[in-house]
């Protein structure tokens, strides 16, 4: 799974063939196909793995910032800034999967939707003192910031605009 994760996230799902994954993971074709009957099965497993890994990181990073005394907006900004600054940052694996695969696999799109719903739930919890749940609208702002960072916009500019949008959104709610 680690080889598939690195290749799918780093090079793209469509650009990565099964033979390359088998080569990188140092397993035989027989072993690979015992584990995953098709590339689509592997893609779904990759997205499930990525979801668990990313959500754990996201929650832990937010909790750490909150425990250090950061207000919720600052915790969210610093969490995303840290992610966007990673040398292997290539955007959101789920947005990338949806863009690459379109509607070719409804099960994969459902996985993408579930990921975004859980992210929105975490954002609802983060801003639980708001009268109106802000998770869904904030997840749109997060996705926009991800795309802008992925496009190569200066991270400081992205984060400044992001912080402003989040602040307006949560204070309006």
PDB file of C-alpha atoms in Angstrom:
ATOM      1  CA  UNK A   1       0.000   0.000   0.000  1.00  0.00           C
ATOM      2  CA  UNK A   2       2.858   2.408   0.769  1.00  0.00           C
ATOM      3  CA  UNK A   3       4.223   2.173  -2.779  1.00  0.00           C
ATOM      4  CA  UNK A   4       0.780   2.735  -4.294  1.00  0.00           C
ATOM      5  CA  UNK A   5       0.170   5.647  -1.926  1.00  0.00           C
ATOM      6  CA  UNK A   6       3.433   7.361  -2.841  1.00  0.00           C
ATOM      7  CA  UNK A   7       2.970   6.818  -6.575  1.00  0.00           C
ATOM      8  CA  UNK A   8      -0.729   7.672  -6.786  1.00  0.00           C
ATOM      9  CA  UNK A   9      -0.293  10.820  -4.710  1.00  0.00           C
ATOM     10  CA  UNK A  10       3.008  11.878  -6.258  1.00  0.00           C
ATOM     11  CA  UNK A  11       2.459  11.005  -9.917  1.00  0.00           C
ATOM     12  CA  UNK A  12      -1.283  10.628 -10.283  1.00  0.00           C
ATOM     13  CA  UNK A  13      -3.641   7.689 -10.408  1.00  0.00           C
ATOM     14  CA  UNK A  14      -3.973   7.418 -14.172  1.00  0.00           C
ATOM     15  CA  UNK A  15      -0.254   8.005 -14.736  1.00  0.00           C
ATOM     16  CA  UNK A  16       0.680   5.135 -12.425  1.00  0.00           C
ATOM     17  CA  UNK A  17       0.417   1.654 -13.836  1.00  0.00           C
ATOM     18  CA  UNK A  18       0.089  -1.543 -11.871  1.00  0.00           C
ATOM     19  CA  UNK A  19       3.473  -2.753 -13.160  1.00  0.00           C
ATOM     20  CA  UNK A  20       5.171   0.317 -11.687  1.00  0.00           C
ATOM     21  CA  UNK A  21       3.464  -0.270  -8.324  1.00  0.00           C
ATOM     22  CA  UNK A  22       4.511  -3.935  -8.368  1.00  0.00           C
ATOM     23  CA  UNK A  23       8.084  -2.923  -9.197  1.00  0.00           C
ATOM     24  CA  UNK A  24       8.220  -0.258  -6.462  1.00  0.00           C
ATOM     25  CA  UNK A  25       6.664  -2.508  -3.836  1.00  0.00           C
ATOM     26  CA  UNK A  26       8.925  -5.471  -4.662  1.00  0.00           C
ATOM     27  CA  UNK A  27       6.072  -7.971  -4.688  1.00  0.00           C
ATOM     28  CA  UNK A  28       5.257 -10.522  -7.344  1.00  0.00           C
ATOM     29  CA  UNK A  29       2.319 -10.067  -9.700  1.00  0.00           C
ATOM     30  CA  UNK A  30       0.688 -13.116  -8.112  1.00  0.00           C
ATOM     31  CA  UNK A  31       0.971 -11.590  -4.641  1.00  0.00           C
ATOM     32  CA  UNK A  32      -0.300  -8.244  -5.881  1.00  0.00           C
ATOM     33  CA  UNK A  33      -3.350  -9.704  -7.626  1.00  0.00           C
ATOM     34  CA  UNK A  34      -4.168 -11.879  -4.613  1.00  0.00           C
ATOM     35  CA  UNK A  35      -4.416  -8.667  -2.614  1.00  0.00           C
ATOM     36  CA  UNK A  36      -6.087  -6.472  -5.281  1.00  0.00           C
ATOM     37  CA  UNK A  37      -8.116  -8.015  -8.080  1.00  0.00           C
ATOM     38  CA  UNK A  38      -7.964  -4.807 -10.119  1.00  0.00           C
ATOM     39  CA  UNK A  39      -6.441  -1.360 -10.185  1.00  0.00           C
ATOM     40  CA  UNK A  40      -9.830   0.026  -9.115  1.00  0.00           C
ATOM     41  CA  UNK A  41      -9.673  -2.144  -5.971  1.00  0.00           C
ATOM     42  CA  UNK A  42      -6.220  -0.724  -5.277  1.00  0.00           C
ATOM     43  CA  UNK A  43      -7.435   2.847  -5.859  1.00  0.00           C
ATOM     44  CA  UNK A  44     -10.250   2.354  -3.357  1.00  0.00           C
ATOM     45  CA  UNK A  45      -7.807   0.851  -0.831  1.00  0.00           C
ATOM     46  CA  UNK A  46      -5.413   3.768  -1.432  1.00  0.00           C
ATOM     47  CA  UNK A  47      -8.160   6.318  -0.800  1.00  0.00           C
ATOM     48  CA  UNK A  48      -9.289   4.494   2.353  1.00  0.00           C
ATOM     49  CA  UNK A  49      -5.683   4.414   3.586  1.00  0.00           C
ATOM     50  CA  UNK A  50      -5.144   8.070   2.687  1.00  0.00           C
ATOM     51  CA  UNK A  51      -8.381   9.047   4.409  1.00  0.00           C
ATOM     52  CA  UNK A  52      -7.404   7.403   7.682  1.00  0.00           C
ATOM     53  CA  UNK A  53      -3.889   8.780   7.566  1.00  0.00           C
ATOM     54  CA  UNK A  54      -4.898  12.328   6.581  1.00  0.00           C
ATOM     55  CA  UNK A  55      -7.786  12.609   9.036  1.00  0.00           C
ATOM     56  CA  UNK A  56      -5.601  11.381  11.900  1.00  0.00           C
ATOM     57  CA  UNK A  57      -2.962  13.941  11.010  1.00  0.00           C
ATOM     58  CA  UNK A  58      -5.545  16.728  10.552  1.00  0.00           C
ATOM     59  CA  UNK A  59      -7.226  16.114  13.926  1.00  0.00           C
ATOM     60  CA  UNK A  60      -3.902  15.718  15.742  1.00  0.00           C
ATOM     61  CA  UNK A  61      -2.490  18.917  14.235  1.00  0.00           C
ATOM     62  CA  UNK A  62      -5.592  20.899  15.161  1.00  0.00           C
ATOM     63  CA  UNK A  63      -5.600  19.447  18.688  1.00  0.00           C
ATOM     64  CA  UNK A  64      -1.927  20.263  19.161  1.00  0.00           C
ATOM     65  CA  UNK A  65      -2.421  23.870  18.074  1.00  0.00           C
ATOM     66  CA  UNK A  66      -5.496  24.254  20.299  1.00  0.00           C
ATOM     67  CA  UNK A  67      -3.642  22.738  23.260  1.00  0.00           C
ATOM     68  CA  UNK A  68      -0.866  25.290  22.699  1.00  0.00           C
ATOM     69  CA  UNK A  69      -3.461  28.051  23.114  1.00  0.00           C
ATOM     70  CA  UNK A  70      -4.187  28.920  19.492  1.00  0.00           C
ATOM     71  CA  UNK A  71      -7.704  30.102  18.670  1.00  0.00           C
ATOM     72  CA  UNK A  72      -9.597  27.800  16.288  1.00  0.00           C
ATOM     73  CA  UNK A  73      -8.990  29.959  13.200  1.00  0.00           C
ATOM     74  CA  UNK A  74      -5.244  30.112  13.893  1.00  0.00           C
ATOM     75  CA  UNK A  75      -5.121  26.355  14.542  1.00  0.00           C
ATOM     76  CA  UNK A  76      -6.724  25.694  11.164  1.00  0.00           C
ATOM     77  CA  UNK A  77      -4.465  28.174   9.376  1.00  0.00           C
ATOM     78  CA  UNK A  78      -1.282  26.747  10.898  1.00  0.00           C
ATOM     79  CA  UNK A  79      -2.376  23.170  10.169  1.00  0.00           C
ATOM     80  CA  UNK A  80      -2.959  23.886   6.495  1.00  0.00           C
ATOM     81  CA  UNK A  81       0.141  26.083   6.189  1.00  0.00           C
ATOM     82  CA  UNK A  82       2.245  23.199   7.515  1.00  0.00           C
ATOM     83  CA  UNK A  83       0.705  20.778   5.025  1.00  0.00           C
ATOM     84  CA  UNK A  84       1.042  23.139   2.057  1.00  0.00           C
ATOM     85  CA  UNK A  85       4.710  23.691   2.946  1.00  0.00           C
ATOM     86  CA  UNK A  86       5.624  20.007   2.780  1.00  0.00           C
ATOM     87  CA  UNK A  87       7.975  19.209  -0.117  1.00  0.00           C
ATOM     88  CA  UNK A  88       5.701  16.366  -1.297  1.00  0.00           C
ATOM     89  CA  UNK A  89       2.489  18.450  -1.183  1.00  0.00           C
ATOM     90  CA  UNK A  90       0.460  17.742  -4.316  1.00  0.00           C
ATOM     91  CA  UNK A  91      -2.953  18.938  -3.226  1.00  0.00           C
ATOM     92  CA  UNK A  92      -5.831  16.903  -1.918  1.00  0.00           C
ATOM     93  CA  UNK A  93      -5.643  13.247  -2.904  1.00  0.00           C
ATOM     94  CA  UNK A  94      -9.448  13.148  -2.976  1.00  0.00           C
ATOM     95  CA  UNK A  95      -9.902  16.191  -5.182  1.00  0.00           C
ATOM     96  CA  UNK A  96      -7.172  14.820  -7.440  1.00  0.00           C
ATOM     97  CA  UNK A  97      -8.913  11.425  -7.624  1.00  0.00           C
ATOM     98  CA  UNK A  98     -12.262  13.034  -8.447  1.00  0.00           C
ATOM     99  CA  UNK A  99     -10.645  15.188 -11.147  1.00  0.00           C
ATOM    100  CA  UNK A 100      -8.707  12.283 -12.669  1.00  0.00           C
ATOM    101  CA  UNK A 101     -11.422   9.664 -12.569  1.00  0.00           C
ATOM    102  CA  UNK A 102     -14.515  11.813 -13.001  1.00  0.00           C
ATOM    103  CA  UNK A 103     -17.631   9.733 -12.777  1.00  0.00           C
ATOM    104  CA  UNK A 104     -15.947   6.563 -14.074  1.00  0.00           C
ATOM    105  CA  UNK A 105     -16.319   4.887 -10.683  1.00  0.00           C
ATOM    106  CA  UNK A 106     -19.242   5.972  -8.491  1.00  0.00           C
ATOM    107  CA  UNK A 107     -17.760   4.061  -5.533  1.00  0.00           C
ATOM    108  CA  UNK A 108     -14.600   6.155  -5.693  1.00  0.00           C
ATOM    109  CA  UNK A 109     -16.627   9.372  -5.866  1.00  0.00           C
ATOM    110  CA  UNK A 110     -18.596   8.213  -2.818  1.00  0.00           C
ATOM    111  CA  UNK A 111     -15.288   7.719  -0.979  1.00  0.00           C
ATOM    112  CA  UNK A 112     -14.310  11.273  -1.935  1.00  0.00           C
ATOM    113  CA  UNK A 113     -17.645  12.608  -0.653  1.00  0.00           C
ATOM    114  CA  UNK A 114     -17.304  10.712   2.633  1.00  0.00           C
ATOM    115  CA  UNK A 115     -13.825  12.177   3.134  1.00  0.00           C
ATOM    116  CA  UNK A 116     -15.109  15.708   2.573  1.00  0.00           C
ATOM    117  CA  UNK A 117     -18.071  15.093   4.887  1.00  0.00           C
ATOM    118  CA  UNK A 118     -15.769  13.910   7.668  1.00  0.00           C
ATOM    119  CA  UNK A 119     -13.536  16.938   7.157  1.00  0.00           C
ATOM    120  CA  UNK A 120     -16.633  19.160   7.441  1.00  0.00           C
ATOM    121  CA  UNK A 121     -17.575  17.338  10.651  1.00  0.00           C
ATOM    122  CA  UNK A 122     -14.133  18.045  12.127  1.00  0.00           C
ATOM    123  CA  UNK A 123     -14.555  21.707  11.166  1.00  0.00           C
ATOM    124  CA  UNK A 124     -18.006  21.738  12.835  1.00  0.00           C
ATOM    125  CA  UNK A 125     -16.368  20.433  16.003  1.00  0.00           C
ATOM    126  CA  UNK A 126     -13.518  22.948  15.739  1.00  0.00           C
ATOM    127  CA  UNK A 127     -15.991  25.824  15.524  1.00  0.00           C
ATOM    128  CA  UNK A 128     -18.650  24.268  17.775  1.00  0.00           C
ATOM    129  CA  UNK A 129     -19.298  27.574  19.517  1.00  0.00           C
ATOM    130  CA  UNK A 130     -20.893  28.942  16.326  1.00  0.00           C
ATOM    131  CA  UNK A 131     -24.672  29.192  16.339  1.00  0.00           C
ATOM    132  CA  UNK A 132     -24.795  27.705  12.838  1.00  0.00           C
ATOM    133  CA  UNK A 133     -22.606  24.724  11.854  1.00  0.00           C
ATOM    134  CA  UNK A 134     -19.818  26.062   9.644  1.00  0.00           C
ATOM    135  CA  UNK A 135     -18.216  22.807   8.492  1.00  0.00           C
ATOM    136  CA  UNK A 136     -19.734  22.542   5.027  1.00  0.00           C
ATOM    137  CA  UNK A 137     -19.018  26.126   4.055  1.00  0.00           C
ATOM    138  CA  UNK A 138     -15.550  26.031   5.588  1.00  0.00           C
ATOM    139  CA  UNK A 139     -14.722  22.827   3.735  1.00  0.00           C
ATOM    140  CA  UNK A 140     -15.334  24.724   0.502  1.00  0.00           C
ATOM    141  CA  UNK A 141     -12.903  27.408   1.652  1.00  0.00           C
ATOM    142  CA  UNK A 142     -10.355  24.738   2.634  1.00  0.00           C
ATOM    143  CA  UNK A 143     -10.691  23.074  -0.780  1.00  0.00           C
ATOM    144  CA  UNK A 144     -10.176  26.412  -2.496  1.00  0.00           C
ATOM    145  CA  UNK A 145      -7.034  27.069  -0.479  1.00  0.00           C
ATOM    146  CA  UNK A 146      -5.735  23.581  -1.320  1.00  0.00           C
ATOM    147  CA  UNK A 147      -6.249  24.170  -5.032  1.00  0.00           C
ATOM    148  CA  UNK A 148      -4.572  27.589  -4.923  1.00  0.00           C
ATOM    149  CA  UNK A 149      -1.579  26.181  -3.036  1.00  0.00           C
ATOM    150  CA  UNK A 150      -1.411  23.287  -5.492  1.00  0.00           C
ATOM    151  CA  UNK A 151      -1.413  25.754  -8.407  1.00  0.00           C
ATOM    152  CA  UNK A 152       1.724  27.309  -6.973  1.00  0.00           C
ATOM    153  CA  UNK A 153       0.251  30.499  -5.574  1.00  0.00           C
ATOM    154  CA  UNK A 154       2.470  31.925  -2.817  1.00  0.00           C
ATOM    155  CA  UNK A 155       1.538  30.150   0.404  1.00  0.00           C
ATOM    156  CA  UNK A 156       1.605  33.358   2.438  1.00  0.00           C
ATOM    157  CA  UNK A 157      -0.933  34.937   0.072  1.00  0.00           C
ATOM    158  CA  UNK A 158      -3.126  31.835   0.090  1.00  0.00           C
ATOM    159  CA  UNK A 159      -3.073  31.650   3.872  1.00  0.00           C
ATOM    160  CA  UNK A 160      -3.785  35.352   4.306  1.00  0.00           C
ATOM    161  CA  UNK A 161      -6.837  35.093   2.043  1.00  0.00           C
ATOM    162  CA  UNK A 162      -7.856  31.822   3.682  1.00  0.00           C
ATOM    163  CA  UNK A 163      -7.663  33.263   7.195  1.00  0.00           C
ATOM    164  CA  UNK A 164      -9.721  36.257   6.133  1.00  0.00           C
ATOM    165  CA  UNK A 165     -12.398  34.053   4.539  1.00  0.00           C
ATOM    166  CA  UNK A 166     -12.575  31.717   7.544  1.00  0.00           C
ATOM    167  CA  UNK A 167     -12.773  34.623   9.983  1.00  0.00           C
ATOM    168  CA  UNK A 168     -15.613  36.225   8.002  1.00  0.00           C
ATOM    169  CA  UNK A 169     -17.401  32.909   7.739  1.00  0.00           C
ATOM    170  CA  UNK A 170     -17.283  31.960  11.413  1.00  0.00           C
ATOM    171  CA  UNK A 171     -18.081  35.430  12.688  1.00  0.00           C
ATOM    172  CA  UNK A 172     -21.078  35.676  10.390  1.00  0.00           C
ATOM    173  CA  UNK A 173     -22.512  32.345  11.584  1.00  0.00           C
TER     174      UNK A 173
END
